[in-house]
PDB file of C-alpha atoms in Angstrom:
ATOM      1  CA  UNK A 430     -60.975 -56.005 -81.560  1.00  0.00           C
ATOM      2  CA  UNK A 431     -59.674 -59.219 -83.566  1.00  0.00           C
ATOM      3  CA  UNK A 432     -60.054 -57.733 -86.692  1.00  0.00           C
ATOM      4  CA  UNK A 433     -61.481 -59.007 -89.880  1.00  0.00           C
ATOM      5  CA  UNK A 434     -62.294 -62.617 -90.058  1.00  0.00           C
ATOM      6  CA  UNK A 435     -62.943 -65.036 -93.308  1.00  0.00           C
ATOM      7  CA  UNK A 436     -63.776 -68.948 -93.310  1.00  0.00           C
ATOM      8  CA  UNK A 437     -62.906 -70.810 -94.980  1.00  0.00           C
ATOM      9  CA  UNK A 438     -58.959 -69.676 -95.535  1.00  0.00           C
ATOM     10  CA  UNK A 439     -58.686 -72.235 -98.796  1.00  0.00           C
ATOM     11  CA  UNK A 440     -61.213 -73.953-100.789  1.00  0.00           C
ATOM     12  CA  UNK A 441     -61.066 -75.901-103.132  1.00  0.00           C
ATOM     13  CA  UNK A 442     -63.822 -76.842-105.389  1.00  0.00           C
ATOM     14  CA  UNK A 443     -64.576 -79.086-108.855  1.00  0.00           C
ATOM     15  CA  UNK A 444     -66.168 -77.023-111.738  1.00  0.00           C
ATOM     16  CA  UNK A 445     -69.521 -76.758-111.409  1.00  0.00           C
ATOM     17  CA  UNK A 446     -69.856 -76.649-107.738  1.00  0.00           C
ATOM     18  CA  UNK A 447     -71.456 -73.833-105.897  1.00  0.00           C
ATOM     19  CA  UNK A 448     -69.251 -72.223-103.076  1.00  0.00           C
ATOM     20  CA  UNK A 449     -69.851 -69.670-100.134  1.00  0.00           C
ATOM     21  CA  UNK A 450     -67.327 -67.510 -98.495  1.00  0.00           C
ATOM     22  CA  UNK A 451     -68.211 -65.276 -95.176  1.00  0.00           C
ATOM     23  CA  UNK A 452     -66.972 -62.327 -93.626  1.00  0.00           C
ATOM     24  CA  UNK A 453     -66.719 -61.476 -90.435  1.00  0.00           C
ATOM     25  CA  UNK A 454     -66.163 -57.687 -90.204  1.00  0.00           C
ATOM     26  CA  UNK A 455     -64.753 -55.703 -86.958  1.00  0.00           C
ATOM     27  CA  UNK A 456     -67.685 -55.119 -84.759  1.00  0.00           C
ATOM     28  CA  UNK A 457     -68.590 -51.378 -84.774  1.00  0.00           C
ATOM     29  CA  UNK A 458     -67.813 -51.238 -88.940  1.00  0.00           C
ATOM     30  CA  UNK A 459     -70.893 -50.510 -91.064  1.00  0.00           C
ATOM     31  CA  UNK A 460     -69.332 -50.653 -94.038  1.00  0.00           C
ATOM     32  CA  UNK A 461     -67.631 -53.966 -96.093  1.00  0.00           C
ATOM     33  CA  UNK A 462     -66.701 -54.873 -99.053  1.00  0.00           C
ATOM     34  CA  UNK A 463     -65.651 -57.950-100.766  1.00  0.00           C
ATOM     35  CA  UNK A 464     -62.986 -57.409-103.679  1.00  0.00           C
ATOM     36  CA  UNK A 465     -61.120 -60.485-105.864  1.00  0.00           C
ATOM     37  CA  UNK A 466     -57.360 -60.378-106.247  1.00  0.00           C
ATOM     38  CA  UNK A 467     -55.856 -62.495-109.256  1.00  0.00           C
ATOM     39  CA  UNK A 468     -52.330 -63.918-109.136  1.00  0.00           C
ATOM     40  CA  UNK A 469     -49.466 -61.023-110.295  1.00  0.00           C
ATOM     41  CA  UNK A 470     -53.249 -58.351-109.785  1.00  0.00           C
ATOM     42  CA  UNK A 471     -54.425 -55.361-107.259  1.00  0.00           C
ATOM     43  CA  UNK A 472     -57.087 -56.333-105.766  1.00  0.00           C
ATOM     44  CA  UNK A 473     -60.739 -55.592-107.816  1.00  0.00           C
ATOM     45  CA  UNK A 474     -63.297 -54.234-106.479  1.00  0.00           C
ATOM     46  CA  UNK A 475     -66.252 -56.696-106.657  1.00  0.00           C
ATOM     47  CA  UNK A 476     -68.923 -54.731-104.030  1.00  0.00           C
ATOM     48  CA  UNK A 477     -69.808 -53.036-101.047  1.00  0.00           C
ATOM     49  CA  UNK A 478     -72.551 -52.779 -98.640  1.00  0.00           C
ATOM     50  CA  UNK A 479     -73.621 -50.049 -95.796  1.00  0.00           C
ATOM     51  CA  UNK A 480     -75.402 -51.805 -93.283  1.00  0.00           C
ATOM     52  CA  UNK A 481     -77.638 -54.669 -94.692  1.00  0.00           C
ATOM     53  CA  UNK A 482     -77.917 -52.440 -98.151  1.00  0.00           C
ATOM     54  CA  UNK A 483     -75.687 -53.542-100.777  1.00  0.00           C
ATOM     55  CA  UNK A 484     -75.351 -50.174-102.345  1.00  0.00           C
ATOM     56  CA  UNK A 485     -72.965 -50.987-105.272  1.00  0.00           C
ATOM     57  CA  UNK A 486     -71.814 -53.893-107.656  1.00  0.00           C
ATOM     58  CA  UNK A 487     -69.122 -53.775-110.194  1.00  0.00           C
ATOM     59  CA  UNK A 488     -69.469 -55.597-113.651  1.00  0.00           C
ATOM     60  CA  UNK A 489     -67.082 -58.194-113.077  1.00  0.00           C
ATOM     61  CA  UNK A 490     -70.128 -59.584-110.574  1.00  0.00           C
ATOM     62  CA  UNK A 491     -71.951 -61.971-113.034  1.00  0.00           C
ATOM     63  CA  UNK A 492     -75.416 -63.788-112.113  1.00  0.00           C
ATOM     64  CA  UNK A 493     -73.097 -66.310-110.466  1.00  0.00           C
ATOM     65  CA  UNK A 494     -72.214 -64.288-108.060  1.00  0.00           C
ATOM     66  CA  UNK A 495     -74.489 -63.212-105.155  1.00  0.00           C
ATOM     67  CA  UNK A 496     -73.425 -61.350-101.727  1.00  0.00           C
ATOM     68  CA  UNK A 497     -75.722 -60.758 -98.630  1.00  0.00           C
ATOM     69  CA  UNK A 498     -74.894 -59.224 -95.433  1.00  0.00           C
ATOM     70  CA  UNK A 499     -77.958 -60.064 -93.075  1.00  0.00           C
ATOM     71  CA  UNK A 500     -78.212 -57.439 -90.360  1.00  0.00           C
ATOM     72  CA  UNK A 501     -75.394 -55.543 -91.379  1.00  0.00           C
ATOM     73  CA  UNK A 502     -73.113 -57.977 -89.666  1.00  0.00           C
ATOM     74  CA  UNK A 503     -71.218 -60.599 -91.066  1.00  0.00           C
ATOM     75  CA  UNK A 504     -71.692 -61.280 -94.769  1.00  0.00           C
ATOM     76  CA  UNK A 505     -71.258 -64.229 -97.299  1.00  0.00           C
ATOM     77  CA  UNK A 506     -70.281 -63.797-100.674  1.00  0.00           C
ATOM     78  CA  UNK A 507     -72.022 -67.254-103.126  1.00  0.00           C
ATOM     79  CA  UNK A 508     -70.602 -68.462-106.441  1.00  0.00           C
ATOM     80  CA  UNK A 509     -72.774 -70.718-108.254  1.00  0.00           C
ATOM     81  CA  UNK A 510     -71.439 -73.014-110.869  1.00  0.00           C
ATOM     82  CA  UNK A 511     -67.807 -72.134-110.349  1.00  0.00           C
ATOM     83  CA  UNK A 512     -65.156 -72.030-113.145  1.00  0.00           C
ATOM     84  CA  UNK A 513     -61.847 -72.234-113.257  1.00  0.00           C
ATOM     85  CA  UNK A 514     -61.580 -68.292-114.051  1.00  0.00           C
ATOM     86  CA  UNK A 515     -63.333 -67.779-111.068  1.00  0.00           C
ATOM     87  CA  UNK A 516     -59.988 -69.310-108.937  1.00  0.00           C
ATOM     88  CA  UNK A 517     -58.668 -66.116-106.655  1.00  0.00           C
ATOM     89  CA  UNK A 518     -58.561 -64.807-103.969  1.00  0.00           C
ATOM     90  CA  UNK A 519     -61.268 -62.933-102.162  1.00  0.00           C
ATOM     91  CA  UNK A 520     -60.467 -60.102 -99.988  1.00  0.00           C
ATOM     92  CA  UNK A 521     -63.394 -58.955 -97.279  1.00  0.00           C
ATOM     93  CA  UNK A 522     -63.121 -55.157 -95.935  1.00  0.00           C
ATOM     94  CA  UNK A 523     -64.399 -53.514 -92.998  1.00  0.00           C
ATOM     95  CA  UNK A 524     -65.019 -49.693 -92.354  1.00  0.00           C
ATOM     96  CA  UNK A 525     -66.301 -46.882 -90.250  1.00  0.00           C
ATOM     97  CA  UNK A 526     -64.597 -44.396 -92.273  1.00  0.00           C
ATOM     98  CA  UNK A 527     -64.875 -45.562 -96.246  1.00  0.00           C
ATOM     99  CA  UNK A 528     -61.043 -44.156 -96.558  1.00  0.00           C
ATOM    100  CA  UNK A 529     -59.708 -46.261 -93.866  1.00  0.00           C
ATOM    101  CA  UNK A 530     -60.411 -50.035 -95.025  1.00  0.00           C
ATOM    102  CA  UNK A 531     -59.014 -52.771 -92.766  1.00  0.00           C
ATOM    103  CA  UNK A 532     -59.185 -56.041 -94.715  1.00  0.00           C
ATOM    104  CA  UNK A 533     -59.184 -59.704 -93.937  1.00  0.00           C
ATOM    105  CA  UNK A 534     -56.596 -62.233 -94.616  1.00  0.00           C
ATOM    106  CA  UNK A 535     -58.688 -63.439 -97.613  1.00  0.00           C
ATOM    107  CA  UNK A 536     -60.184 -66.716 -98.984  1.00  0.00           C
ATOM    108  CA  UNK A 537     -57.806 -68.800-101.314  1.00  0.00           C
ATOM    109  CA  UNK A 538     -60.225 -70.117-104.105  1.00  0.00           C
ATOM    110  CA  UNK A 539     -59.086 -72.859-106.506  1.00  0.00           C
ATOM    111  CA  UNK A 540     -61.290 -74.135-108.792  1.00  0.00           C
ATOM    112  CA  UNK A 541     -60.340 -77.905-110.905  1.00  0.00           C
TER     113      UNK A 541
ATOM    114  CA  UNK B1075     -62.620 -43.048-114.903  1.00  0.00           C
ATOM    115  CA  UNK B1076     -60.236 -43.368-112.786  1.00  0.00           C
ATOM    116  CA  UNK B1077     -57.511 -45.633-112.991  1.00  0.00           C
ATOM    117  CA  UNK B1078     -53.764 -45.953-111.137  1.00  0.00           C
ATOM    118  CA  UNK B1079     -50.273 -47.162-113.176  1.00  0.00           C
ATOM    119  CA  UNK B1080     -47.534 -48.572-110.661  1.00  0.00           C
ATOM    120  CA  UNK B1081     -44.063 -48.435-112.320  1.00  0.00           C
ATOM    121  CA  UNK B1082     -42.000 -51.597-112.334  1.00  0.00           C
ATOM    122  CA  UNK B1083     -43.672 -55.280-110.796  1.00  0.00           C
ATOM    123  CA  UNK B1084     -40.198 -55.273-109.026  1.00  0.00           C
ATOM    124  CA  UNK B1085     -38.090 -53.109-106.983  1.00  0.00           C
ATOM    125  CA  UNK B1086     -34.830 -54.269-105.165  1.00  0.00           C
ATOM    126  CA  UNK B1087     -32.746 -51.918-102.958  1.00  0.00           C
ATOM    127  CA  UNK B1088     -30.219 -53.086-100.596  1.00  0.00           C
ATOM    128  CA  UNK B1089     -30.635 -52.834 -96.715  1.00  0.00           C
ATOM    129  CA  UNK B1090     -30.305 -49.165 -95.838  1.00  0.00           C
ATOM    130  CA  UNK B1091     -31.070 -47.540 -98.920  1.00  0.00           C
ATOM    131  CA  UNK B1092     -33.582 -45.025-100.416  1.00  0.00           C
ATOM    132  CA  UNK B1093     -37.093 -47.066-100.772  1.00  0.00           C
ATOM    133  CA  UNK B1094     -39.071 -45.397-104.001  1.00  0.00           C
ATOM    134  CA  UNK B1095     -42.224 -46.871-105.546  1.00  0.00           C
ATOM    135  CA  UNK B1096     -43.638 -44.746-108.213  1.00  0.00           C
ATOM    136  CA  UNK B1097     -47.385 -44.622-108.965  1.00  0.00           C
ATOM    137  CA  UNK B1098     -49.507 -42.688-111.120  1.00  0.00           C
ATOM    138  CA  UNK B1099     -53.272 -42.154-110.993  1.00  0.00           C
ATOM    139  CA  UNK B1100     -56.051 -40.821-112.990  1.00  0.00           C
ATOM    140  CA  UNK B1101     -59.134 -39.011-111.694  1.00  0.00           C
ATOM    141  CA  UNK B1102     -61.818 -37.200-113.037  1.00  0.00           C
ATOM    142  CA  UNK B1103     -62.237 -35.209-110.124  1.00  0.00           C
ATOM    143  CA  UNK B1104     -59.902 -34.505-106.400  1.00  0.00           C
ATOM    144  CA  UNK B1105     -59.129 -38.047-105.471  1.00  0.00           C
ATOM    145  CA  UNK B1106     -57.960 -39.749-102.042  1.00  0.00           C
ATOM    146  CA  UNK B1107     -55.204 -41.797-102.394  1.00  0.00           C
ATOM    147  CA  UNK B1108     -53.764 -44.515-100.871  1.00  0.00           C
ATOM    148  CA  UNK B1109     -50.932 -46.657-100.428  1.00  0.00           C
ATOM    149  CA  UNK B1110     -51.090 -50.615 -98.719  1.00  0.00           C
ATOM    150  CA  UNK B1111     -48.766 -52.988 -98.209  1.00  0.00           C
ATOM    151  CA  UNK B1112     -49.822 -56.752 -98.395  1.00  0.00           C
ATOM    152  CA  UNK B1113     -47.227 -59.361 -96.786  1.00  0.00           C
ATOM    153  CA  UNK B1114     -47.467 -63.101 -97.706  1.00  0.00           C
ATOM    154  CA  UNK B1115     -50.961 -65.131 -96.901  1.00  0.00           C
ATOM    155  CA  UNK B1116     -51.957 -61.631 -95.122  1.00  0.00           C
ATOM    156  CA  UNK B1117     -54.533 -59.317 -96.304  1.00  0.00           C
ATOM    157  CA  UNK B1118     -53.571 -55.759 -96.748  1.00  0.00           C
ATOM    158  CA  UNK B1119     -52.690 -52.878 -94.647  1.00  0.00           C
ATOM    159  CA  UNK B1120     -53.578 -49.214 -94.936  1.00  0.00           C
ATOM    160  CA  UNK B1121     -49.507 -47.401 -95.324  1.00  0.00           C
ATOM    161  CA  UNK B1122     -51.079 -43.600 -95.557  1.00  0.00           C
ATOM    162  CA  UNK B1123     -53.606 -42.001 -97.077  1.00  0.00           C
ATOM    163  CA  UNK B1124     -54.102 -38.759 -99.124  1.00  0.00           C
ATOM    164  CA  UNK B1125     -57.324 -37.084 -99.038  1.00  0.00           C
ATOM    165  CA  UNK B1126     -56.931 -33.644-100.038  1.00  0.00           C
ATOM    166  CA  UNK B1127     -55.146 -32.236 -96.342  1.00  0.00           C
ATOM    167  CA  UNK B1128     -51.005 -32.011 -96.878  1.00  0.00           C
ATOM    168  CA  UNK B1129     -49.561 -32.729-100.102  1.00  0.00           C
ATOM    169  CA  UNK B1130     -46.879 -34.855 -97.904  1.00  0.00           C
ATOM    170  CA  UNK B1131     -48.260 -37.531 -96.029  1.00  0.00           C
ATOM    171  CA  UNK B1132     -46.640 -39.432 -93.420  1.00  0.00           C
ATOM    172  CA  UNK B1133     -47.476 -43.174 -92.589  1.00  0.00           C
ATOM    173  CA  UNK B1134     -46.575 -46.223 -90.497  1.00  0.00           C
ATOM    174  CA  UNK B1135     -43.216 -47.774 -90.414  1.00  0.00           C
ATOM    175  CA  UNK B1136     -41.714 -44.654 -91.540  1.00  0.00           C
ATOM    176  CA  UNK B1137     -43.243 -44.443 -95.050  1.00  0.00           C
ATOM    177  CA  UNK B1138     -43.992 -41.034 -96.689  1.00  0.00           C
ATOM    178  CA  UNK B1139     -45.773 -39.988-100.030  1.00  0.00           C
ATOM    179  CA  UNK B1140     -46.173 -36.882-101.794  1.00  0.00           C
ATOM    180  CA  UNK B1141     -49.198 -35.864-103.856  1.00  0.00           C
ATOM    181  CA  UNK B1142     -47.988 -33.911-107.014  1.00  0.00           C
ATOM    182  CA  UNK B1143     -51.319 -32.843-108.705  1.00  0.00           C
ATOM    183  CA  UNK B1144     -49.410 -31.170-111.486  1.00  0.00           C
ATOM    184  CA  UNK B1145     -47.297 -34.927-112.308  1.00  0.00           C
ATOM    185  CA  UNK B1146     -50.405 -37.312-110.800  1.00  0.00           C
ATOM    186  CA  UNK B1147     -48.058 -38.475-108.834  1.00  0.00           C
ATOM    187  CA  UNK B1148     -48.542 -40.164-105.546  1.00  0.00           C
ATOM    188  CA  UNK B1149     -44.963 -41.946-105.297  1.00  0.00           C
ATOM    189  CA  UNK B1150     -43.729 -44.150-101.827  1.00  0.00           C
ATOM    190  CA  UNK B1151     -40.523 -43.059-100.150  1.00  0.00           C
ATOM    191  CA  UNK B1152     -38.663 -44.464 -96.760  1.00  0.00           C
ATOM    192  CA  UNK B1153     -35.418 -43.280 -96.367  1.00  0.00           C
ATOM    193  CA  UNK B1154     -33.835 -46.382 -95.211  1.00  0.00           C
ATOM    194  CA  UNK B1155     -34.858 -49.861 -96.109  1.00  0.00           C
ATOM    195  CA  UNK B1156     -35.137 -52.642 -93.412  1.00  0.00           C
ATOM    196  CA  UNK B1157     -35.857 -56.485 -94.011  1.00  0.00           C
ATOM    197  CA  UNK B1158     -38.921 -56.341 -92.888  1.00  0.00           C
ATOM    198  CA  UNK B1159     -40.000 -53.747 -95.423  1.00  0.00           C
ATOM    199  CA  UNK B1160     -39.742 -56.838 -98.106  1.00  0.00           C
ATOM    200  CA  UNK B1161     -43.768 -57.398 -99.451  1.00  0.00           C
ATOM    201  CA  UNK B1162     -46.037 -55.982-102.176  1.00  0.00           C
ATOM    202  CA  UNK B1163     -47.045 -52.635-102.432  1.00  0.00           C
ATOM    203  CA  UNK B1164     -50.097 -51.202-103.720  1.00  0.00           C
ATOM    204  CA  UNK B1165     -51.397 -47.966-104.900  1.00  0.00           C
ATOM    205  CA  UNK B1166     -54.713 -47.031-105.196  1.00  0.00           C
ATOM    206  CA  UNK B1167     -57.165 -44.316-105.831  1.00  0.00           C
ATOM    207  CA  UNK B1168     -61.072 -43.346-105.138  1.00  0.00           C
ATOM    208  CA  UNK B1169     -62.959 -40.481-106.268  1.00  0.00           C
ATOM    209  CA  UNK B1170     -66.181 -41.325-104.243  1.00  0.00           C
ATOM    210  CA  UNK B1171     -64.127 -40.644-100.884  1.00  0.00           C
ATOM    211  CA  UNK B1172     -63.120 -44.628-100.952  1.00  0.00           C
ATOM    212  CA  UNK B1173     -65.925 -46.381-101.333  1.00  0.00           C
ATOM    213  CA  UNK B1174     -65.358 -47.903-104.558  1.00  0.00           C
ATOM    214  CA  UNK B1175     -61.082 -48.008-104.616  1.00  0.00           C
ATOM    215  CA  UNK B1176     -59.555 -48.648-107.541  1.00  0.00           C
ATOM    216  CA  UNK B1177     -55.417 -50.623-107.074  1.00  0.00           C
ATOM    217  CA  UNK B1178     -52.677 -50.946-109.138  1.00  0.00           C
ATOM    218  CA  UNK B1179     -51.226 -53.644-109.896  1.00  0.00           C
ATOM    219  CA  UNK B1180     -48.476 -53.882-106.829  1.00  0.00           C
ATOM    220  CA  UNK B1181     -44.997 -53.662-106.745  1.00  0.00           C
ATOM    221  CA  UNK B1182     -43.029 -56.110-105.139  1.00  0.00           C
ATOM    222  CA  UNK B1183     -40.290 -54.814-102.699  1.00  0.00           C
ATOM    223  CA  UNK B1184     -37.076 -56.991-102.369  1.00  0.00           C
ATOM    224  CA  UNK B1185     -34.805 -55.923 -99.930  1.00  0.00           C
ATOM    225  CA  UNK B1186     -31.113 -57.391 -99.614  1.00  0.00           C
ATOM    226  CA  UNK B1187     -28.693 -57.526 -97.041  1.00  0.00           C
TER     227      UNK B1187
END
């Protein structure tokens, strides 16, 4: 079991680009979700997916935003013309049991 | 909706002395509740969990919290800081048995020799 995995650790991108983050979840989990964790912030919760089936989004997901997880394995999480208020961190989560969440080290996001 | 307050950004204690982070929640219904700690360019780690068993719960590294329905309390004790109990500490609460969790805002722990 290594755990939760998420590539790239940093990225940094020009406003305007279009970025894509994946997750790697532990092995047996069917459950993971991605969340976004502002400087001096909890994280939020952005999503979550059982299997392939994303089964909830929160508002803060605009039409930038996009998540897939292909086979109810790994999953990537897409933001289309970044902006700078989109610079964070995003947290991926993994989970048999929805109470017991083991999350990933996160991906560093800074957009210039 | 449901929604969790943690009181004070920053808590110091000295090595050896009473840890306490406070943290109130709101919930329409029974929540679960949950306390993780998050150490620098590391994602987080479950502390304990409450989901409606024992109003005391008892998690890793010697970290307890009690659920006080009547206060909506769900506060973070350890009896005796350590250095290695220095991160941030967050409180959060579901009422869809953790599916969608909602955090605090954290509270960092500074702990001096």
């Amino acid at each position: 079991d290594t755990g939760v995995s998420q590539d790239p650790r940093h990225k940094i991108t020009k406003r305007g680009q279009n970025v894509t983050f994946r997750c790697d979840p532990i092995s047996e989990h069917n459950r993971l979700y991605w969340y976004r964790q502002t400087l001096g912030q909890g994280p939020e919760f952005l999503t979550y997916f059982q299997n392939e089936a994303q089964l909830e989004k929160s508002r803060l997901l605009s039409d930038r935003f996009s998540a897939e997880r292909p086979k109810g394995s790994f999953s990537t999480l897409e933001i289309q013309r970044t902006e700078q208020g989109d610079s964070a961190m995003y947290l991926c989560a993994s989970s048999l049991d929805p109470s017991e969440q083991y999350f990933g080290p996160g991906t560093r996001l800074t957009v210039t | 909706a449901q929604s969790v307050t943690q009181l004070g950004s920053h808590v110091s204690v000295s090595e050896g002395a009473l840890v306490l982070l406070r943290c109130n929640y709101s919930s329409s219904v029974p929540p679960y509740l949950f306390w993780y700690v998050q150490y620098p360019n590391q994602g987080l780690q479950l502390l304990l969990k409450y989901t409606s068993a024992a109003t005391l719960v008892k998690g890793i590294n010697g970290f307890e919290a009690e659920f006080k329905k009547s206060e909506t309390s769900f506060h973070l004790t350890k009896p005796s800081a350590h250095m290695s109990d220095a991160a941030e500490y967050f409180c959060a609460v579901s009422d869809d048995g953790g599916f969608k969790t909602i955090f605090g805002a954290g509270t960092r722990l500074f702990v001096k020799a």
